[in-house]
Amino acid sequence: MKIRFFTFEKQTYLKFCQVVLPRNERLNLAIEDEIVEKINHMLPNLPILIQLGIHFALALLEIGSLAKYRCRFKNLGQENSHIYIYQWIHSSFPLLRDLSKILNGLVLVHFYDDPRVMQHLGYSINDHIQHVNSLPEIKS
Amino acid sequence: MNSGIISAKEIKSDQHLTCEVLVIGSGSGGGAAAARLAEGGMDTLLLEEGSYYDQSDFTRKLTEMTPKIYRDAGFSLIYGNPCIVFQEGKCIGGSTVMNGGMAWHTPERIMKVWREEHGIAFMTPETMRPYFEYIDQSLHVAQQSEDSISHGEKVFKRSAESLGYEVTKNFRSQNNCRGSNVCILGCPDNRKQTVQNTYIPRALQAGARIYTESKVQKILADNRRVKGVSGIIKNRESGKKFKLRVDAKIICVAAGALQTPALLQRSKLANGNGRVGKNFLCHPNVKAVGLYDEPMNQWKGVHQAHQIHHFIEEGFIMSPGGVPPAAIAPGFPQFGSEHLNLMEQYDRMLSTAVMLDDTTSGWVKALPFDIVWPYYQIDSVMLDRIYKSMRLLAGIHLNAGARKVFLPFAHLPEVKNRDELAKIGPDYVKKGEIEIFTVHAMGTCAMGGDPKRHVVQLTGEAWEVPGLFINDASLLPTSIGVNPQVTIQALSTRIADHILENRKHYLDK
Ligand SMILES: Cc1cc2nc3c(=O)[nH]c(=O)nc-3n(C[C@H](O)[C@H](O)[C@H](O)COP(=O)(O)OP(=O)(O)OC[C@H]3O[C@@H](n4cnc5c(N)ncnc54)[C@H](O)[C@@H]3O)c2cc1C
Ligand code: SF4
């Protein structure tokens, strides 16, 4: 199965991404669109059950929001969306916890793989590799 | 592209090929077998489902590399409570391309169990020594130079030793590794010695033909004697597919411990005793990350320079193992600013893990739509080992001065002092709430002397199907408690030697 996101799913994931995206006063990158696009691109490579889980989770986010706030998730205010996602991530229902972990995990993997973020963390891997390669060969 | 490797791009029509010996899968087992067979003069053909990548392709970016070199982009799951995240390779070189390079011989106590409980009489240190020496030489197995070891690893080692634990320097398949710590994304400097840069060039040099993006879907047999395989060659970029048919009287299956049993099940072969896919073992891993006040620079050193084998008889080993930020980040339950505030301390983190020996086993089943379903449920013995090993591991961090230790438990995400270590037990940590991952699948077509209990005889040939050999991690009848690539390669090489010695017998049939 290789179903990419429908437009409404992208909107839901985008909102989810806006809530969970790591940012603070030192680093505030508005790269939600980029990340959701990259996740959409990676989607067909994931196991079928995870792909299904993601589609299901996005639908569930909307249904839960309608039931709880009578409003589509993408239209929820900042505070409510934050509370809502917090409750998912820390839910006592393993299914909700696991689904939010998948959605959040994909965002985090893409976020921390961004060169700007790596640089912010001081993870300058290319410089390090250049440095070790300039050292004389030492047989181990 | 390495000359001699034929990729799907070059294929313009359905293929019908013949060879003396066909190897399915180019990882630890398949690569070792292909080199030995081709160098022994056999007309060898190797089919690999994944693509070919070399050091120039290894970009050090996780989201770019995982969809290319890992199956399922590295998100495979083993079902159970909890589900276990599993990773394996899908490219030329198989899982060795992204493995940590740890290279341990089969422990003697395991060889004894294999001899006494599984009838594998040849599994003695004397018989296996030439094989281990050959693998060590092929992979350039050596310990790390001091300057390739990170400050963090040295802190961890000192702490463990001060607590009286024996810390062992790792043996790794590497040549002058300088500690760039991106092993899991493919070594960009070719210093890690993988199947892709050792056995594969040798196999090609000796005349083997290697096809990539070539997936075997079915093994064909006449009267339970193998005669070939069918499959597809698929161009990853264009999506174009061609049919593939290979005629061969000898087939070595080395598709890994999940895909191999699935392939046999789909082919309805070798499973008269119902043991194909049973005995699934996986060395479950659990992680702990220490947060320190001083920089640990773990990423400026080799992925895993040491292991603590002190508790190996109790069923677990411990080790530090640094990974890039994108790999460590999803393990923390925070989100938003809290997550970034935490990750800004990446350089002060020291990532460590426990690898457990299996005391139970699961199974693997081939389902429709090409789904492979692995199931594994940790038992109470393993759960107790998780509690004990995580108390010890977190204790090493705290002893080393960690401000806190992050744990993979939903309701006990961290401990800050030694008194809190006692919480790591059944009151706070339930089985289903532990994050477990693994990279060692084994055991699903076990070798042994009993046709009722084992799938494969001591020669590597399936008990029920002449000409069908298993050459990968599926062979291992028990878990081995140490990293398995050397054991897999040694067994596969020995099986290849049996084929070479009996070549006429198999080909004349
Ligand atoms: C991240 C990671 C770290 C690891 N670290 C270590 C370590 O430090 N030390 C150690 O000893 N071990 C380590 N391992 C484990 C070790 O690499 C594996 O146990 C070993 O490579 C398994 O060998 P194999 O031949 O069974 O399968 P693999 O090496 O996985 O090779 C199987 C190959 O078969 C191909 N294949 C599958 N199905 C088909 C098909 N139908 N048709 C054609 N081709 C197919 C796959 O694409 C794959 O390339 C690690 C593994 C991973 C993933
Ligand atoms: S630590 Fe770096 S140089 Fe060493 S094997 Fe791993 S990726 Fe290669």
Tab-separated table of C-alpha atoms in Angstrom, chain A residues 2 19-24 26-27 38 42 45-50 82 85-86 89-91 97 101 104-106 108-115 117-118 120-126 128-129 132-133 135-140, chain B residues 60-64 66-67 72-73 75-77 79 142-145 147 174-176 178-180 182 188-189 191 236 299-301 324-326 329-330 333-337 339-341 343-344 346 369 371 373 410-411 433 435:
chain	number	residue	atom	x	y	z
A	2	LYS	CA	1.352	3.393	-0.930
A	19	VAL	CA	1.934	22.123	18.161
A	20	VAL	CA	4.818	19.697	18.646
A	21	LEU	CA	7.541	21.389	16.604
A	22	PRO	CA	10.504	22.078	18.888
A	23	ARG	CA	11.093	25.823	19.156
A	24	ASN	CA	12.166	28.350	21.748
A	26	ARG	CA	16.923	30.696	20.643
A	27	LEU	CA	15.646	28.773	17.639
A	38	LYS	CA	9.096	15.292	3.726
A	42	MET	CA	8.815	9.109	3.213
A	45	ASN	CA	8.750	3.520	2.575
A	46	LEU	CA	7.163	2.855	5.976
A	47	PRO	CA	5.641	-0.510	6.901
A	48	ILE	CA	2.043	-0.869	5.788
A	49	LEU	CA	0.752	-1.025	9.344
A	50	ILE	CA	2.501	2.199	10.298
A	82	HIS	CA	-1.589	22.115	23.144
A	85	ILE	CA	-1.931	16.878	22.114
A	86	TYR	CA	-0.461	16.705	25.615
A	89	ILE	CA	0.995	11.887	24.272
A	90	HIS	CA	0.485	11.145	27.968
A	91	SER	CA	-2.716	9.160	27.563
A	97	ARG	CA	0.179	7.012	23.157
A	101	LYS	CA	4.514	8.688	19.317
A	104	ASN	CA	5.606	13.021	16.866
A	105	GLY	CA	8.561	10.735	16.130
A	106	LEU	CA	8.398	11.463	12.415
A	108	LEU	CA	11.249	15.016	15.447
A	109	VAL	CA	13.371	12.875	13.136
A	110	HIS	CA	12.890	15.346	10.298
A	111	PHE	CA	13.324	18.406	12.505
A	112	TYR	CA	16.595	17.308	14.086
A	113	ASP	CA	17.943	16.173	10.725
A	114	ASP	CA	17.718	19.713	9.409
A	115	PRO	CA	21.230	21.198	8.987
A	117	VAL	CA	18.986	22.554	13.725
A	118	MET	CA	22.082	20.375	13.820
A	120	HIS	CA	22.177	25.044	16.493
A	121	LEU	CA	22.852	21.970	18.648
A	122	GLY	CA	26.565	22.240	17.917
A	123	TYR	CA	26.484	18.971	15.990
A	124	SER	CA	28.872	19.915	13.207
A	125	ILE	CA	29.412	16.424	11.879
A	126	ASN	CA	30.904	17.470	8.550
A	128	HIS	CA	34.302	16.679	12.614
A	129	ILE	CA	34.678	14.225	9.747
A	132	VAL	CA	39.429	13.273	11.702
A	133	ASN	CA	40.291	12.723	8.079
A	135	LEU	CA	44.744	13.363	11.150
A	136	PRO	CA	47.592	11.007	10.308
A	137	GLU	CA	46.580	7.369	9.868
A	138	ILE	CA	46.904	5.413	13.094
A	139	LYS	CA	46.521	1.685	12.824
A	140	SER	CA	44.126	0.416	15.440
B	60	ARG	CA	25.261	11.477	7.006
B	61	LYS	CA	21.629	12.628	6.955
B	62	LEU	CA	19.243	10.233	8.638
B	63	THR	CA	16.119	11.105	6.690
B	64	GLU	CA	17.975	10.758	3.411
B	66	THR	CA	17.154	5.441	6.057
B	67	PRO	CA	14.682	5.136	3.140
B	72	ASP	CA	10.818	0.137	5.994
B	73	ALA	CA	13.019	3.237	6.342
B	75	PHE	CA	10.635	1.710	11.181
B	76	SER	CA	9.961	-2.050	11.078
B	77	LEU	CA	7.964	-3.397	13.988
B	79	TYR	CA	4.416	-7.123	17.296
B	142	ALA	CA	40.520	-4.891	15.561
B	143	GLN	CA	40.068	-2.873	18.717
B	144	GLN	CA	39.733	0.902	18.477
B	145	SER	CA	42.667	3.274	18.707
B	147	ASP	CA	42.138	8.671	19.810
B	174	GLN	CA	37.140	-1.440	10.870
B	175	ASN	CA	40.274	-0.233	9.267
B	176	ASN	CA	41.696	2.858	10.930
B	178	ARG	CA	38.608	7.590	13.390
B	179	GLY	CA	35.360	7.828	15.269
B	180	SER	CA	33.013	9.854	13.132
B	182	VAL	CA	27.733	7.877	11.797
B	188	PRO	CA	31.306	7.880	4.806
B	189	ASP	CA	35.019	7.087	4.868
B	191	ARG	CA	36.665	2.682	7.285
B	236	ARG	CA	13.208	2.187	-7.745
B	299	TRP	CA	29.449	12.019	18.720
B	300	LYS	CA	33.130	12.841	18.367
B	301	GLY	CA	34.116	9.244	18.905
B	324	PRO	CA	23.124	11.492	15.692
B	325	PRO	CA	20.547	13.906	17.220
B	326	ALA	CA	17.754	12.817	14.870
B	329	ALA	CA	15.349	12.727	19.671
B	330	PRO	CA	12.205	10.555	19.290
B	333	PRO	CA	8.517	12.122	25.569
B	334	GLN	CA	8.621	15.948	25.599
B	335	PHE	CA	7.395	18.095	22.752
B	336	GLY	CA	7.547	21.732	21.627
B	337	SER	CA	9.904	24.035	23.529
B	339	HIS	CA	11.946	19.105	23.650
B	340	LEU	CA	14.255	21.678	22.159
B	341	ASN	CA	15.419	22.872	25.592
B	343	MET	CA	18.010	18.574	22.932
B	344	GLU	CA	20.095	21.746	23.202
B	346	TYR	CA	22.753	16.964	23.185
B	369	PHE	CA	0.255	-8.545	0.258
B	371	ILE	CA	3.503	-8.570	4.628
B	373	TRP	CA	4.508	-10.460	10.527
B	410	ALA	CA	6.342	5.650	30.035
B	411	HIS	CA	5.705	6.269	33.734
B	433	GLU	CA	5.230	0.596	28.779
B	435	GLU	CA	10.447	1.161	24.765
